[in-house]
Structure formats: C-alpha cells, structure tokens
Amino acid sequence: PAPHPALAATVGGMREKAERLRSSRFTIALFGAFSAGKSSLANALLGESVLPVSPNPTTAAVNRIVPPAEDRPHGTASVVMKARDAMLDDLRYSLGLLGEETAKLSEEGLLQAIRKLSPDGVHAGGRPHYSFLKAAAKGWAEHESLLGQRLAVTGEDYRRYVAEESRSCFVSEIELHHANPLTAQGIVLVDTPGADSVNARHTGVAFNYIKNADAILFVTYYNHAFSQADRQFLMQLGRVKDQFELDKMFFIVNAADLAANREELEGVLAHVERNLQQHGIRFPRMFPVSSLQALDGKRTGVARLVKESGIAAFEEAFLGFTRGDLGNLAVASAEQELERARRTIANWLEAASGDEATRARVREALAASKEQALRIAAALAEPKPHAQLQQELKELLFYVLQRVQFRFGDHFNFAFNPAALQDDGRDLKKAMWTSWLELQRLLQIELAQELEATSLRLDNTLNRLAAKLYADAAEEAAGRLEGFAPSPYKPAELPDPEERPAWTAPEVDLKLLWGKFKSPKHFFEGEGKAALRAVLEQELAAPLQAWIQEAEQEWSGRYDGFMRQASADGAAALRDDIAAFAEGKLASLTGGADLAGLRRLQAELLAI
C-alpha cells in the first residue's frame, strides 16, 4: 500500500536501503605492482583462470569483472579505447620523460621519434615509458582507427587486449562479463593498473577506486621489496585510511608457500607490516596467500589445498566485512528512520486523542510553530562563509608543502642514482636531464596524490561542519514544533576535484644541472650530488609554493560553493520534513484522520 504522504520520504529511504542490502553490490579494487601476482590472486578469488597474465603489463588498463547481462553474455567483453587526444598526450608525455623534445612534433613525427629510440641509458623510471612507446609504434597501424571507440569482443579477443602490449597500450578500460562465485554475489572485481604502469600518472583513476570502492586489496609478493612506485601509492593509502567510516583495506602477501617454515613466514609478515606502518598504514589487516595453490585447490575441489593456501581465511574475513560491517551501516541507518517514524506517528495519535476544544488549541499553536520552524530552516540556507573550513583548507595545504619538501631527498636519491649516471659511453648530459625529468615526475605524482587526499579530508570536514549546522537548526526547529523528529543529515556527495595542471619548474635547465657534474665519481663520491640537491631544493621552493597557493585560491571558492550548496540542501530537507510533519499532525487534529490505519502502522513499526 502507498505510504502516508508525510511518511513517503522515510519509507522511500528505508526501501532504498533494503534494496541495497538485497542486491549486495560491492566493488573490490585490486592494487599492486607488476609481479605482485594481482592477476593470479584475482583468478584464485574467481575460481578459474579468467584474467590472462601479461608478461610485461606496464600499460595495463582498468579491468572490471562484472556479472553477465541479457545483452552481454558470459565471456564477452567491452573494450573502451583511449580517445585520440589522450593517446597522443600519453605519447608526448612518455617521450618527454625520455628526454625527447615533442612540442613541435606532428603525429607522424612522434612515431618517427619513437622508432629511433634506443634502450641505452634509459632511466629506471623511464623503462615502462620506453616499453609503452615501442608497443604503441608496433600496434599503431592496426589500432589507430579504433581510438575513441567502444568495442564488443569475444573472450579470445579480450585475452589479447589484456595480454598483448601492442594492443593494451591503446586501451582505457575493459569490462568482462563473467559468471563466477563472486559476480553471482553481486561483487565487481576491478584489477587496476599497477603503481609502476605508465597509466599511474593519471592518479585520479586510482584515487576514484580508493575513495569509492567498498573494499581495497593491496597485493605484494612474498620476497619482493616495495618499488618507488609502490611506496608512493602506499603513502597515498596511509594518507586516506583513517578518512573512511570503515577500515576497508586488506593487504595480501602473495606466494606465501615460498616460506620454508612458519617462522620464516612470520618474519616476512612482520617485515611487511613494518613497511606499511612506515607509510602511515596503522593496524593493517594482512593475509598470507598462495594464489596458485588456491586456484589449484578450487579447480580440483581439494579443500585441503584451499585451506593451506590461505585464501579461505581471507575470504572468511572479507565476507564478515561485507555482511557485517558494511551491512550494519545500512541497518543502523534504517533503524534511525524507523525510530523517527515511530515517534512521529505516536505524536499524531496523541494529538488526535484530545477533545475538540483541545484539538482546536493545538491546531492554532501548530500553525504558528510551523511558521517559526520554517523560518529556522530558511535561515540555514542563507549564504555564510565558514571560517573553520577555510582555515582547515589553509592548514592542510601548508602541511602538504611541508611533507613534499621533507620527502624531497628520497625522490632526489632515486632520480639521481649511480645506475642512471654511469660513465659507460652513454650521453651523460642527456642522462642528467632525464634524471631531472624523473625527479619532476615523482614530485608531480606526489603533489597530485597529496591534493587528492586533501580533498577527501576537506570533504569530510565540510560534511561534519554542515551536519553540525543542520543538527543545530533541526534541534531548534524541533524545540518550536512539538513532537517533530527531523531526518538525519544526508552527507553531500562532492565531486572529485578537477585535475590541476601538472607542477613544473621551467627555470631548471641543463646548464644548472651540468654545472654540478664533473664525472660520476665526483658526483657520487665527492661534493657534486649534495651540491646539486641543495641548489634544486632552493630553486624548487618558490615554484612548489606558487603551485600550492594557486590550488588554495581555486579550492577556497570551490569549497565555499560546496558549503553553500550543502546548507541549501539541508535547509530544503528540513523544510520538507517540517511541512510533512505539520501536514500529518494537522490531518490527525481535524477529525478526518484514519486513526485506525495509523494505529495499525504504529503496531507494524513497533514489531519490526
């Protein structure tokens, strides 16, 4: 039956939550570097070899495993190709990192420059970009006409688009429709590009999944050290971990069967945990897993292998998280709505039980108190700058700059290292320049990730402040309007910030770099390296500060607008609640109310 008009919003909210629980659609985002065994772990979770393993997936795209649909049967896939401009931009960026000048190159000029590239002297940070460029040149003739399209492909073609780099480098995203135990439960598994892939520079893609996925799995390999890219990504997880309502991060140590004994395994787990803590990830949930053993056990139906692989312990913990923690949030929210409906109906029934004279007095008082409450709601919508939010923005960005400057030495040491600057016949001037470009790239990623994490903190601060303003107004309105129980504040869903132009330092040139370099021996054993670091720290201080100040100016207006909108939305919701409550109460006071229906509804609500 249709709900009472005054309860329609409450009923709609509860039905929405019930449907969410019933459909149980959860997104798991897989993160981890190449060689961590992400694909094999995904296959172990799915119970069969669904994801092909690429021999060199530095160009991997986002890979989503979703349930089959009527028009998308099991085993088929949608391949979203990069837009032409995005592909050309990626080519220019990667060529630029290898020290090539690309500003004036045409499309054909780009391809010619790529074909001339040699692997000699390529900086460690540039190797994925070299691999990407060569793959793009190899596949250009076949795939150039497909750029910007969405392709419907079979399972065989899907595997080729994932595993063959001359194809995968043109792909933005792939969605595979597949029936398996995970998708049957409504779980979407997302295999993201590794932190060391060329796509990692688009930090917003990873951040979107960090922010919006229901669960995050970070996969590391049993005996591999974290790479520079891993460390930057883990820093990002550490920045945001405490900003979520629930701890949704799980850390998998893959290939745990390589441990000689339990003692060795415990030692490795302790080492990984220390590393995670150093990156700001406190109390990590860690699970040792052998994905190959798990897949073998699931395929053959040997329960012992599944248990020994460690996958069963992880799946049990994960299931407890999805059904317990995530489900309990929705249930608790629905309970709030139920309690509000119970109190509202009880107030209406109490008002209806008086004699006519009493009801008349209550009707008269209701009209006045409704107007008072509506004025309070209207005042909530009045634009007012929020000094606390602006102060938070200023402080957060101040500390971003402090942290980036503090970590400068780590990035400098990685960029200017002996392997990159060997006197083995390579062009050392070009090597110095590509080392600087690598340092600039690392700082660009660091700044982008810091801003993304800051946006999440500011979103939470804004919602906390807006919730307080709303709660104060709602409490005041409830004080005027007897029996009124307002809805809880609905957090504003704020868009991710637009990607800012990448930070650059155009005043740094080869002359400045080369002035501190006489030879590799002088640079690394003498004073050269320390002198260059000091010069660069001084030269980069002003450009870094200017970039942060520009972000502060942009975001100041952005968050002021969001705060105004959040207040306006809260005021509108409060106004609607006041009007609906007063309408229902007035109906119960006029003698035309369906009291028997209200009593039945009250009994049903109490019985839930």
Coordinates of C-alpha atoms in Angstrom, one line a residue:
P1 CA 0.0 0.0 0.0
A2 CA 1.0 3.6 -0.6
P3 CA 2.6 5.2 2.5
H4 CA 1.1 8.1 4.3
P5 CA 2.2 11.2 2.3
A6 CA 4.0 12.6 5.3
L7 CA 6.0 9.4 5.7
A8 CA 6.8 9.0 2.0
A9 CA 10.4 10.2 2.3
T10 CA 11.1 8.0 5.3
V11 CA 9.6 4.9 3.6
G12 CA 11.5 5.7 0.4
G13 CA 14.8 6.0 2.3
M14 CA 14.2 2.6 4.0
R15 CA 13.2 0.9 0.8
E16 CA 16.4 2.2 -0.9
K17 CA 18.5 0.8 2.0
A18 CA 16.6 -2.5 1.9
E19 CA 17.2 -2.8 -1.9
R20 CA 20.9 -2.0 -1.4
L21 CA 21.2 -4.8 1.1
R22 CA 19.2 -7.2 -1.0
S23 CA 21.2 -6.5 -4.2
S24 CA 24.5 -6.6 -2.2
R25 CA 26.5 -4.9 -5.0
F26 CA 30.1 -4.5 -3.8
T27 CA 33.2 -3.3 -5.6
I28 CA 36.6 -4.8 -4.8
A29 CA 39.6 -2.8 -6.1
L30 CA 42.8 -4.7 -6.6
F31 CA 46.0 -2.7 -6.4
G32 CA 49.7 -3.8 -6.5
A33 CA 52.8 -3.6 -8.7
F34 CA 53.6 -5.8 -11.7
S35 CA 54.9 -9.2 -10.5
A36 CA 53.0 -9.0 -7.2
G37 CA 50.6 -11.6 -8.6
K38 CA 47.5 -9.4 -8.8
S39 CA 46.1 -11.4 -11.8
S40 CA 46.7 -14.8 -10.2
L41 CA 45.1 -13.6 -7.0
A42 CA 42.1 -12.4 -8.9
N43 CA 41.9 -15.8 -10.6
A44 CA 42.1 -17.5 -7.2
L45 CA 39.2 -15.4 -6.0
L46 CA 37.2 -16.1 -9.1
G47 CA 37.9 -19.8 -9.0
E48 CA 39.3 -20.1 -12.6
S49 CA 41.8 -18.5 -14.9
V50 CA 39.7 -15.6 -16.0
L51 CA 42.4 -12.8 -16.2
P52 CA 45.3 -13.5 -18.5
V53 CA 48.7 -12.7 -17.1
S54 CA 50.7 -10.3 -19.2
P55 CA 54.4 -10.8 -19.5
N56 CA 55.1 -7.0 -19.2
P57 CA 51.9 -5.2 -18.2
T58 CA 53.4 -1.7 -17.8
T59 CA 50.5 -0.4 -20.0
A60 CA 47.7 -2.3 -18.3
A61 CA 44.2 -0.7 -18.3
V62 CA 41.5 -0.8 -15.7
N63 CA 39.9 -4.3 -15.9
R64 CA 36.5 -4.8 -14.4
I65 CA 34.9 -8.3 -13.9
V66 CA 31.1 -7.8 -13.8
P67 CA 28.1 -10.2 -14.0
P68 CA 26.7 -11.2 -17.4
A69 CA 23.7 -9.3 -18.7
E70 CA 21.0 -10.1 -21.2
D71 CA 22.8 -8.3 -24.0
R72 CA 26.3 -9.1 -22.6
P73 CA 26.6 -12.9 -22.2
H74 CA 29.2 -14.8 -20.2
G75 CA 32.7 -14.5 -21.7
T76 CA 32.1 -11.3 -23.7
A77 CA 33.8 -8.0 -23.1
S78 CA 33.5 -4.3 -23.8
V79 CA 36.9 -2.7 -24.6
V80 CA 37.0 1.1 -24.3
M81 CA 39.8 2.5 -26.4
K82 CA 41.6 5.7 -25.4
A83 CA 40.5 8.9 -27.0
R84 CA 42.8 10.0 -29.8
D85 CA 43.9 13.2 -28.0
A86 CA 44.6 11.2 -24.8
M87 CA 46.7 8.7 -26.6
L88 CA 48.8 11.4 -28.3
D89 CA 49.1 13.2 -25.0
D90 CA 50.4 9.9 -23.4
L91 CA 52.9 9.5 -26.3
R92 CA 54.2 13.1 -25.8
Y93 CA 54.5 12.7 -22.1
S94 CA 56.4 9.4 -22.2
L95 CA 58.7 10.7 -25.0
G96 CA 59.3 13.8 -22.9
L97 CA 60.3 11.7 -19.9
L98 CA 63.0 10.1 -22.1
G99 CA 64.5 13.5 -22.9
E100 CA 62.9 13.9 -26.3
E101 CA 61.6 17.3 -27.4
T102 CA 58.0 16.8 -28.6
A103 CA 56.3 20.2 -28.6
K104 CA 56.6 20.7 -32.3
L105 CA 56.2 17.1 -33.5
S106 CA 53.3 16.1 -35.7
E107 CA 51.6 12.7 -35.2
E108 CA 54.0 11.1 -37.8
G109 CA 56.9 12.9 -36.2
L110 CA 56.0 11.3 -32.8
L111 CA 56.0 7.9 -34.4
Q112 CA 59.4 8.5 -36.1
A113 CA 60.9 9.7 -32.8
I114 CA 59.6 6.5 -31.1
R115 CA 61.1 4.3 -33.8
K116 CA 64.5 5.9 -33.3
L117 CA 64.5 5.3 -29.5
S118 CA 67.2 3.1 -28.1
P119 CA 67.0 1.4 -24.7
D120 CA 70.6 2.5 -23.9
G121 CA 70.8 4.8 -20.9
V122 CA 67.0 4.9 -20.2
H123 CA 66.4 5.8 -16.6
A124 CA 64.9 3.1 -14.4
G125 CA 61.8 5.3 -14.0
G126 CA 61.6 5.6 -17.8
R127 CA 61.6 1.9 -18.7
P128 CA 57.8 1.5 -18.5
H129 CA 57.5 4.5 -20.8
Y130 CA 60.1 3.1 -23.3
S131 CA 58.1 -0.2 -23.3
F132 CA 54.8 1.7 -23.8
L133 CA 56.2 3.8 -26.7
K134 CA 57.6 0.8 -28.6
A135 CA 54.3 -1.1 -28.1
A136 CA 52.4 1.9 -29.4
A137 CA 54.5 2.2 -32.5
K138 CA 54.2 -1.6 -33.2
G139 CA 50.4 -1.5 -32.9
W140 CA 49.6 1.9 -34.3
A141 CA 48.7 0.9 -37.9
E142 CA 46.2 -1.7 -36.6
H143 CA 44.6 0.3 -33.8
E144 CA 44.8 4.0 -34.7
S145 CA 41.4 3.9 -36.4
L146 CA 39.8 2.4 -33.3
L147 CA 40.8 5.2 -30.9
G148 CA 37.8 6.7 -29.1
Q149 CA 35.6 3.6 -29.8
R150 CA 33.9 1.0 -27.5
L151 CA 34.5 -2.5 -29.0
A152 CA 32.3 -5.5 -28.2
V153 CA 34.7 -8.5 -28.3
T154 CA 34.8 -12.2 -27.6
G155 CA 36.7 -14.0 -24.9
E156 CA 39.6 -14.7 -27.2
D157 CA 40.0 -11.1 -28.3
Y158 CA 39.6 -10.0 -24.6
R159 CA 42.6 -12.0 -23.6
R160 CA 44.6 -10.5 -26.4
Y161 CA 43.7 -6.9 -25.4
V162 CA 44.8 -7.6 -21.9
A163 CA 48.0 -9.7 -22.5
E164 CA 49.5 -8.2 -25.7
E165 CA 51.1 -4.9 -25.0
S166 CA 50.8 -3.6 -28.6
R167 CA 47.0 -3.8 -28.0
S168 CA 46.7 -3.0 -24.3
C169 CA 48.6 0.3 -24.7
F170 CA 45.6 1.7 -26.7
V171 CA 43.0 0.6 -24.1
S172 CA 41.5 2.8 -21.4
E173 CA 39.2 0.3 -19.7
I174 CA 37.9 -3.2 -20.2
E175 CA 34.7 -4.7 -18.8
L176 CA 34.5 -8.5 -18.9
H177 CA 31.1 -10.1 -18.3
H178 CA 31.7 -13.3 -16.4
A179 CA 29.6 -15.7 -14.3
N180 CA 31.5 -16.9 -11.2
P181 CA 31.0 -17.2 -7.5
L182 CA 32.0 -13.5 -6.9
T183 CA 29.8 -11.9 -9.6
A184 CA 26.9 -14.2 -8.5
Q185 CA 27.1 -12.4 -5.2
G186 CA 26.9 -9.1 -6.9
I187 CA 30.7 -8.4 -6.4
V188 CA 32.5 -6.4 -9.1
L189 CA 36.2 -7.1 -9.1
V190 CA 38.4 -4.3 -10.5
D191 CA 42.0 -5.0 -11.5
T192 CA 43.7 -1.6 -11.6
P193 CA 46.9 -0.6 -13.4
G194 CA 50.0 -1.2 -11.3
A195 CA 51.6 1.7 -9.5
D196 CA 54.5 1.2 -11.9
S197 CA 52.5 1.3 -15.0
V198 CA 52.6 4.2 -17.4
N199 CA 49.0 4.9 -16.6
A200 CA 49.9 5.6 -12.9
R201 CA 50.5 9.2 -13.8
H202 CA 46.7 9.6 -14.1
T203 CA 46.4 9.4 -10.3
G204 CA 42.7 10.4 -10.4
V205 CA 41.8 6.9 -11.7
A206 CA 43.4 5.1 -8.8
F207 CA 42.0 7.7 -6.3
N208 CA 38.5 7.2 -7.6
Y209 CA 38.7 3.5 -6.7
I210 CA 40.4 4.1 -3.4
K211 CA 37.6 6.6 -2.5
N212 CA 34.6 4.8 -3.8
A213 CA 35.4 1.0 -3.8
D214 CA 33.7 -0.9 -0.9
A215 CA 37.0 -2.8 -0.3
I216 CA 40.6 -2.3 -1.3
L217 CA 43.1 -5.2 -1.7
F218 CA 46.7 -4.3 -2.0
V219 CA 48.8 -7.3 -3.2
T220 CA 52.5 -7.6 -2.6
Y221 CA 54.8 -10.5 -3.4
Y222 CA 56.4 -12.7 -0.7
N223 CA 60.0 -11.8 -1.3
H224 CA 59.9 -8.5 -3.3
A225 CA 60.8 -5.2 -1.8
F226 CA 58.4 -2.3 -2.4
S227 CA 59.4 -0.3 -5.5
Q228 CA 59.5 3.5 -5.6
A229 CA 56.0 3.5 -7.3
D230 CA 54.7 1.1 -4.6
R231 CA 56.0 3.4 -1.9
Q232 CA 54.3 6.4 -3.3
F233 CA 51.0 4.5 -3.7
L234 CA 51.2 3.1 -0.1
M235 CA 51.8 6.7 1.2
Q236 CA 48.5 7.6 -0.5
L237 CA 46.7 4.7 1.2
G238 CA 48.2 5.8 4.5
R239 CA 47.0 9.4 4.0
V240 CA 43.4 8.4 3.4
K241 CA 43.0 5.2 5.5
D242 CA 41.6 7.0 8.6
Q243 CA 39.2 9.2 6.5
F244 CA 36.8 6.3 5.8
E245 CA 33.9 5.4 8.1
L246 CA 35.2 1.8 8.0
D247 CA 38.6 0.3 7.5
K248 CA 38.1 -1.2 4.1
M249 CA 41.7 -2.1 3.3
F250 CA 43.1 -5.6 3.1
F251 CA 46.8 -6.5 2.5
I252 CA 47.7 -9.7 0.7
V253 CA 51.2 -11.2 0.9
N254 CA 51.2 -13.4 -2.2
A255 CA 53.2 -16.6 -2.8
A256 CA 53.3 -17.4 0.9
D257 CA 54.0 -21.0 0.1
L258 CA 57.6 -20.0 -0.7
A259 CA 58.3 -19.8 3.0
A260 CA 60.4 -22.6 4.3
N261 CA 58.6 -22.8 7.6
R262 CA 56.1 -20.9 9.8
E263 CA 58.9 -18.9 11.4
E264 CA 60.2 -17.6 8.1
L265 CA 56.6 -16.6 7.1
E266 CA 56.0 -14.8 10.4
G267 CA 59.3 -12.9 9.8
V268 CA 58.2 -11.8 6.3
L269 CA 54.8 -10.7 7.6
A270 CA 56.4 -8.7 10.3
H271 CA 58.7 -7.1 7.8
V272 CA 55.7 -6.1 5.5
E273 CA 53.8 -4.8 8.5
R274 CA 56.7 -2.6 9.5
N275 CA 56.9 -1.2 5.9
L276 CA 53.2 -0.5 5.9
Q277 CA 53.4 1.3 9.2
Q278 CA 56.3 3.4 7.9
H279 CA 53.9 4.5 5.1
G280 CA 51.3 5.6 7.6
I281 CA 49.2 2.4 7.5
R282 CA 48.5 1.5 11.1
F283 CA 47.0 -1.8 12.2
P284 CA 46.9 -3.3 8.6
R285 CA 44.8 -6.5 8.1
M286 CA 47.3 -8.8 6.5
F287 CA 46.7 -12.2 4.9
P288 CA 49.4 -14.6 3.6
V289 CA 48.1 -16.3 0.5
S290 CA 49.4 -18.7 -2.2
S291 CA 47.2 -17.7 -5.1
L292 CA 48.4 -20.5 -7.4
Q293 CA 47.8 -23.1 -4.7
A294 CA 44.3 -21.6 -4.0
L295 CA 43.4 -21.7 -7.7
D296 CA 44.6 -25.3 -8.0
G297 CA 42.6 -26.3 -4.9
K298 CA 39.4 -24.6 -6.2
R299 CA 39.7 -26.1 -9.7
T300 CA 40.3 -29.6 -8.4
G301 CA 37.9 -29.4 -5.5
V302 CA 40.6 -30.3 -2.9
A303 CA 39.6 -28.4 0.3
R304 CA 42.9 -29.0 1.9
L305 CA 44.7 -27.0 -0.8
V306 CA 42.2 -24.2 -0.5
K307 CA 42.7 -24.0 3.3
E308 CA 46.5 -24.3 3.1
S309 CA 46.7 -21.6 0.5
G310 CA 45.4 -19.0 3.0
I311 CA 42.6 -17.9 0.6
A312 CA 39.9 -19.4 2.8
A313 CA 41.0 -17.3 5.8
F314 CA 41.0 -14.1 3.7
E315 CA 37.6 -14.9 2.1
E316 CA 36.1 -15.5 5.5
A317 CA 37.4 -12.2 6.9
F318 CA 36.2 -10.4 3.7
L319 CA 32.8 -12.0 3.9
G320 CA 32.5 -10.9 7.5
F321 CA 33.4 -7.4 6.4
T322 CA 30.8 -7.1 3.6
R323 CA 28.0 -8.8 5.5
G324 CA 28.8 -7.4 8.9
D325 CA 30.5 -4.0 8.8
L326 CA 29.0 -2.8 5.5
G327 CA 25.6 -4.3 6.2
N328 CA 25.5 -3.0 9.7
L329 CA 25.9 0.6 8.5
A330 CA 22.8 0.3 6.3
V331 CA 20.8 -1.4 9.1
A332 CA 21.8 1.2 11.6
S333 CA 20.7 4.0 9.2
A334 CA 17.4 2.2 8.6
E335 CA 16.8 1.8 12.3
Q336 CA 17.2 5.6 12.7
E337 CA 14.5 6.1 10.1
L338 CA 12.2 3.6 11.8
E339 CA 12.6 5.2 15.2
R340 CA 11.8 8.6 13.6
A341 CA 8.6 7.2 12.0
R342 CA 7.5 5.6 15.3
R343 CA 7.9 8.9 17.2
T344 CA 6.1 10.9 14.5
I345 CA 3.1 8.6 14.4
A346 CA 2.9 8.4 18.2
N347 CA 2.8 12.2 18.3
W348 CA 0.0 12.3 15.7
L349 CA -2.1 9.7 17.6
E350 CA -1.6 11.6 20.9
A351 CA -2.8 14.9 19.2
A352 CA -5.8 13.1 17.8
S353 CA -6.9 11.7 21.2
G354 CA -7.9 15.1 22.7
D355 CA -11.4 16.6 22.7
E356 CA -12.4 19.1 20.0
A357 CA -11.5 22.2 22.1
T358 CA -8.1 20.8 22.9
R359 CA -7.6 19.9 19.2
A360 CA -8.5 23.4 18.2
R361 CA -6.0 24.9 20.5
V362 CA -3.3 22.5 19.2
R363 CA -4.2 23.4 15.6
E364 CA -3.8 27.1 16.3
A365 CA -0.5 26.6 18.0
L366 CA 0.7 24.2 15.2
A367 CA 0.2 26.9 12.5
A368 CA 2.4 29.4 14.5
S369 CA 5.0 26.9 15.5
K370 CA 5.2 25.6 11.9
E371 CA 6.0 29.1 10.6
Q372 CA 8.6 29.5 13.3
A373 CA 10.3 26.2 12.4
L374 CA 10.2 27.1 8.6
R375 CA 11.9 30.4 9.3
I376 CA 14.7 28.5 11.1
A377 CA 15.0 26.2 8.1
A378 CA 15.2 29.2 5.8
A379 CA 17.9 30.8 7.9
L380 CA 20.0 27.7 7.4
A381 CA 20.1 28.3 3.6
E382 CA 21.3 31.9 4.0
P383 CA 24.8 32.1 2.5
K384 CA 27.5 32.5 5.1
P385 CA 31.3 31.9 4.7
H386 CA 32.6 29.2 7.0
A387 CA 35.9 30.4 8.6
Q388 CA 36.7 27.0 10.0
L389 CA 36.5 25.3 6.6
Q390 CA 38.7 27.9 5.1
Q391 CA 41.2 27.6 7.9
E392 CA 41.3 23.9 7.5
L393 CA 42.0 24.3 3.8
K394 CA 44.9 26.7 4.5
E395 CA 46.4 24.4 7.2
L396 CA 46.1 21.2 5.2
L397 CA 47.8 22.7 2.1
F398 CA 50.5 24.2 4.3
Y399 CA 51.3 20.7 5.6
V400 CA 51.2 19.3 2.1
L401 CA 54.0 21.6 1.1
Q402 CA 56.0 20.7 4.3
R403 CA 55.6 17.0 3.6
V404 CA 56.6 17.2 -0.1
Q405 CA 59.7 19.2 0.9
F406 CA 60.5 16.8 3.6
R407 CA 60.4 13.8 1.2
F408 CA 62.4 15.6 -1.5
G409 CA 65.6 13.8 -0.6
D410 CA 64.1 10.3 -1.2
H411 CA 62.9 11.3 -4.7
F412 CA 66.2 13.1 -5.5
N413 CA 68.2 10.0 -4.5
F414 CA 66.0 7.7 -6.7
A415 CA 66.2 10.1 -9.7
F416 CA 69.9 10.8 -9.5
N417 CA 71.4 7.4 -8.8
P418 CA 74.6 5.7 -9.9
A419 CA 72.8 3.3 -12.3
A420 CA 71.3 6.2 -14.2
L421 CA 74.5 8.1 -14.4
Q422 CA 77.2 5.5 -15.3
D423 CA 80.2 6.5 -17.4
D424 CA 79.7 3.6 -19.8
G425 CA 79.6 5.5 -23.1
R426 CA 76.1 6.9 -22.6
D427 CA 75.3 10.6 -23.2
L428 CA 75.8 11.9 -19.6
K429 CA 74.3 15.3 -20.4
K430 CA 71.1 13.6 -21.6
A431 CA 71.2 11.2 -18.6
M432 CA 71.4 14.2 -16.2
W433 CA 68.4 15.7 -18.0
T434 CA 66.3 12.5 -17.8
S435 CA 67.2 12.2 -14.1
W436 CA 65.8 15.7 -13.5
L437 CA 62.7 14.8 -15.5
E438 CA 62.3 11.7 -13.3
L439 CA 62.6 13.8 -10.2
Q440 CA 60.0 16.2 -11.6
R441 CA 57.7 13.2 -12.4
L442 CA 57.9 11.9 -8.9
L443 CA 57.2 15.3 -7.4
Q444 CA 54.2 15.7 -9.8
I445 CA 52.7 12.4 -8.6
E446 CA 53.4 13.2 -5.0
L447 CA 51.6 16.6 -5.3
A448 CA 48.7 15.1 -7.2
Q449 CA 48.2 12.4 -4.6
E450 CA 48.6 14.8 -1.7
L451 CA 45.9 17.1 -3.2
E452 CA 43.5 14.1 -3.7
A453 CA 44.0 13.0 -0.1
T454 CA 43.4 16.6 1.0
S455 CA 40.2 16.8 -1.0
L456 CA 38.9 13.7 0.9
R457 CA 39.8 15.3 4.3
L458 CA 38.1 18.6 3.2
D459 CA 35.0 16.7 2.0
N460 CA 34.8 15.1 5.4
T461 CA 35.4 18.4 7.2
L462 CA 32.7 20.1 5.1
N463 CA 30.2 17.4 5.9
R464 CA 31.0 17.4 9.6
L465 CA 30.5 21.2 9.7
A466 CA 27.4 21.1 7.5
A467 CA 26.0 18.3 9.7
K468 CA 26.5 20.4 12.8
L469 CA 24.8 23.5 11.3
Y470 CA 21.9 21.2 10.2
A471 CA 21.7 19.5 13.6
D472 CA 21.6 22.8 15.4
A473 CA 18.8 24.2 13.1
A474 CA 16.9 20.9 13.3
E475 CA 17.1 20.9 17.1
E476 CA 15.9 24.5 17.3
A477 CA 13.0 23.7 14.9
A478 CA 12.1 20.6 17.0
G479 CA 12.0 22.9 20.0
R480 CA 9.4 25.1 18.3
L481 CA 7.4 22.3 16.8
E482 CA 6.3 19.8 19.5
G483 CA 6.8 16.2 18.6
F484 CA 8.8 16.9 15.4
A485 CA 11.6 14.4 14.7
P486 CA 13.8 15.6 11.8
S487 CA 15.6 13.3 9.4
P488 CA 19.4 12.9 10.0
Y489 CA 21.7 15.0 7.9
K490 CA 22.4 13.4 4.5
P491 CA 26.1 13.9 3.6
A492 CA 26.8 15.8 0.5
E493 CA 28.3 13.7 -2.3
L494 CA 31.0 16.0 -3.6
P495 CA 32.7 15.6 -7.0
D496 CA 36.4 14.8 -7.1
P497 CA 38.4 17.9 -7.8
E498 CA 39.4 18.5 -11.4
E499 CA 43.0 17.5 -12.2
R500 CA 45.2 20.6 -11.8
P501 CA 47.9 21.3 -14.4
A502 CA 50.9 19.3 -13.5
W503 CA 53.5 21.1 -11.4
T504 CA 56.6 22.1 -13.4
A505 CA 59.8 24.1 -12.8
P506 CA 60.7 25.6 -16.1
E507 CA 63.6 27.6 -14.7
V508 CA 65.6 24.4 -14.1
D509 CA 67.7 23.8 -17.2
L510 CA 70.6 21.6 -18.3
K511 CA 73.2 24.3 -17.6
L512 CA 72.1 24.4 -13.9
L513 CA 72.3 20.6 -13.6
W514 CA 75.5 20.1 -15.5
G515 CA 77.3 22.8 -13.5
K516 CA 77.4 20.5 -10.5
F517 CA 78.5 17.4 -12.5
K518 CA 82.1 16.8 -13.5
S519 CA 82.1 13.0 -13.6
P520 CA 80.1 10.2 -11.9
K521 CA 82.9 9.6 -9.5
H522 CA 83.0 13.3 -8.4
F523 CA 79.2 13.5 -8.4
F524 CA 78.6 10.4 -6.1
E525 CA 81.8 10.3 -4.1
G526 CA 82.6 14.0 -4.0
E527 CA 80.5 17.0 -3.4
G528 CA 78.5 17.1 -6.7
K529 CA 75.4 15.3 -5.6
A530 CA 75.0 17.2 -2.3
A531 CA 75.6 20.5 -4.1
L532 CA 73.0 19.8 -6.8
R533 CA 70.5 18.7 -4.2
A534 CA 71.0 22.0 -2.3
V535 CA 70.6 24.1 -5.5
L536 CA 67.5 22.2 -6.6
E537 CA 65.9 22.5 -3.2
Q538 CA 66.4 26.2 -3.3
E539 CA 65.3 26.6 -6.9
L540 CA 62.1 24.5 -6.4
A541 CA 60.9 26.1 -3.2
A542 CA 59.2 29.0 -4.9
P543 CA 57.6 27.0 -7.8
L544 CA 56.2 24.5 -5.3
Q545 CA 54.8 27.2 -3.0
A546 CA 53.3 29.0 -6.0
W547 CA 51.6 25.8 -7.2
I548 CA 50.1 25.2 -3.7
Q549 CA 48.9 28.8 -3.4
E550 CA 47.1 28.5 -6.8
A551 CA 45.4 25.3 -5.5
E552 CA 44.4 27.1 -2.3
Q553 CA 42.9 30.0 -4.3
E554 CA 40.9 27.6 -6.6
W555 CA 39.8 25.4 -3.7
S556 CA 38.8 28.3 -1.5
G557 CA 36.0 29.3 -3.9
R558 CA 35.2 25.7 -4.7
Y559 CA 34.6 24.6 -1.1
D560 CA 32.8 27.9 -0.3
G561 CA 30.3 27.0 -3.1
F562 CA 30.0 23.4 -1.8
M563 CA 29.3 24.7 1.7
R564 CA 26.6 27.0 0.4
Q565 CA 25.0 24.1 -1.5
A566 CA 25.2 21.7 1.4
S567 CA 23.5 24.3 3.7
A568 CA 20.8 24.9 1.0
D569 CA 20.2 21.2 0.6
G570 CA 20.0 20.7 4.3
A571 CA 17.6 23.6 4.6
A572 CA 15.4 22.1 1.8
A573 CA 15.3 18.7 3.5
L574 CA 14.4 20.3 6.9
R575 CA 11.7 22.4 5.3
D576 CA 10.2 19.4 3.6
D577 CA 10.3 17.4 6.9
I578 CA 8.6 20.3 8.8
A579 CA 5.9 20.6 6.2
A580 CA 5.2 16.8 6.1
F581 CA 5.1 16.6 9.9
A582 CA 2.8 19.5 10.2
E583 CA 0.5 18.2 7.4
G584 CA 0.2 14.8 9.1
K585 CA -0.4 16.3 12.5
L586 CA -3.0 18.7 11.2
A587 CA -4.8 15.8 9.5
S588 CA -4.9 14.0 12.8
L589 CA -6.4 17.1 14.5
T590 CA -9.2 17.7 12.0
G591 CA -11.1 14.6 12.8
G592 CA -10.6 13.3 9.3
A593 CA -7.6 11.2 10.1
D594 CA -7.5 7.5 9.6
L595 CA -6.7 6.7 13.2
A596 CA -7.3 3.0 12.8
G597 CA -4.8 3.0 9.9
L598 CA -2.3 5.0 12.0
R599 CA -2.6 2.6 14.9
R600 CA -2.0 -0.4 12.6
L601 CA 1.0 1.3 11.1
Q602 CA 2.3 2.1 14.6
A603 CA 2.0 -1.6 15.6
E604 CA 3.7 -2.7 12.5
L605 CA 6.6 -0.3 13.0
L606 CA 7.0 -1.4 16.7
A607 CA 7.0 -5.0 15.5
I608 CA 10.0 -4.6 13.1

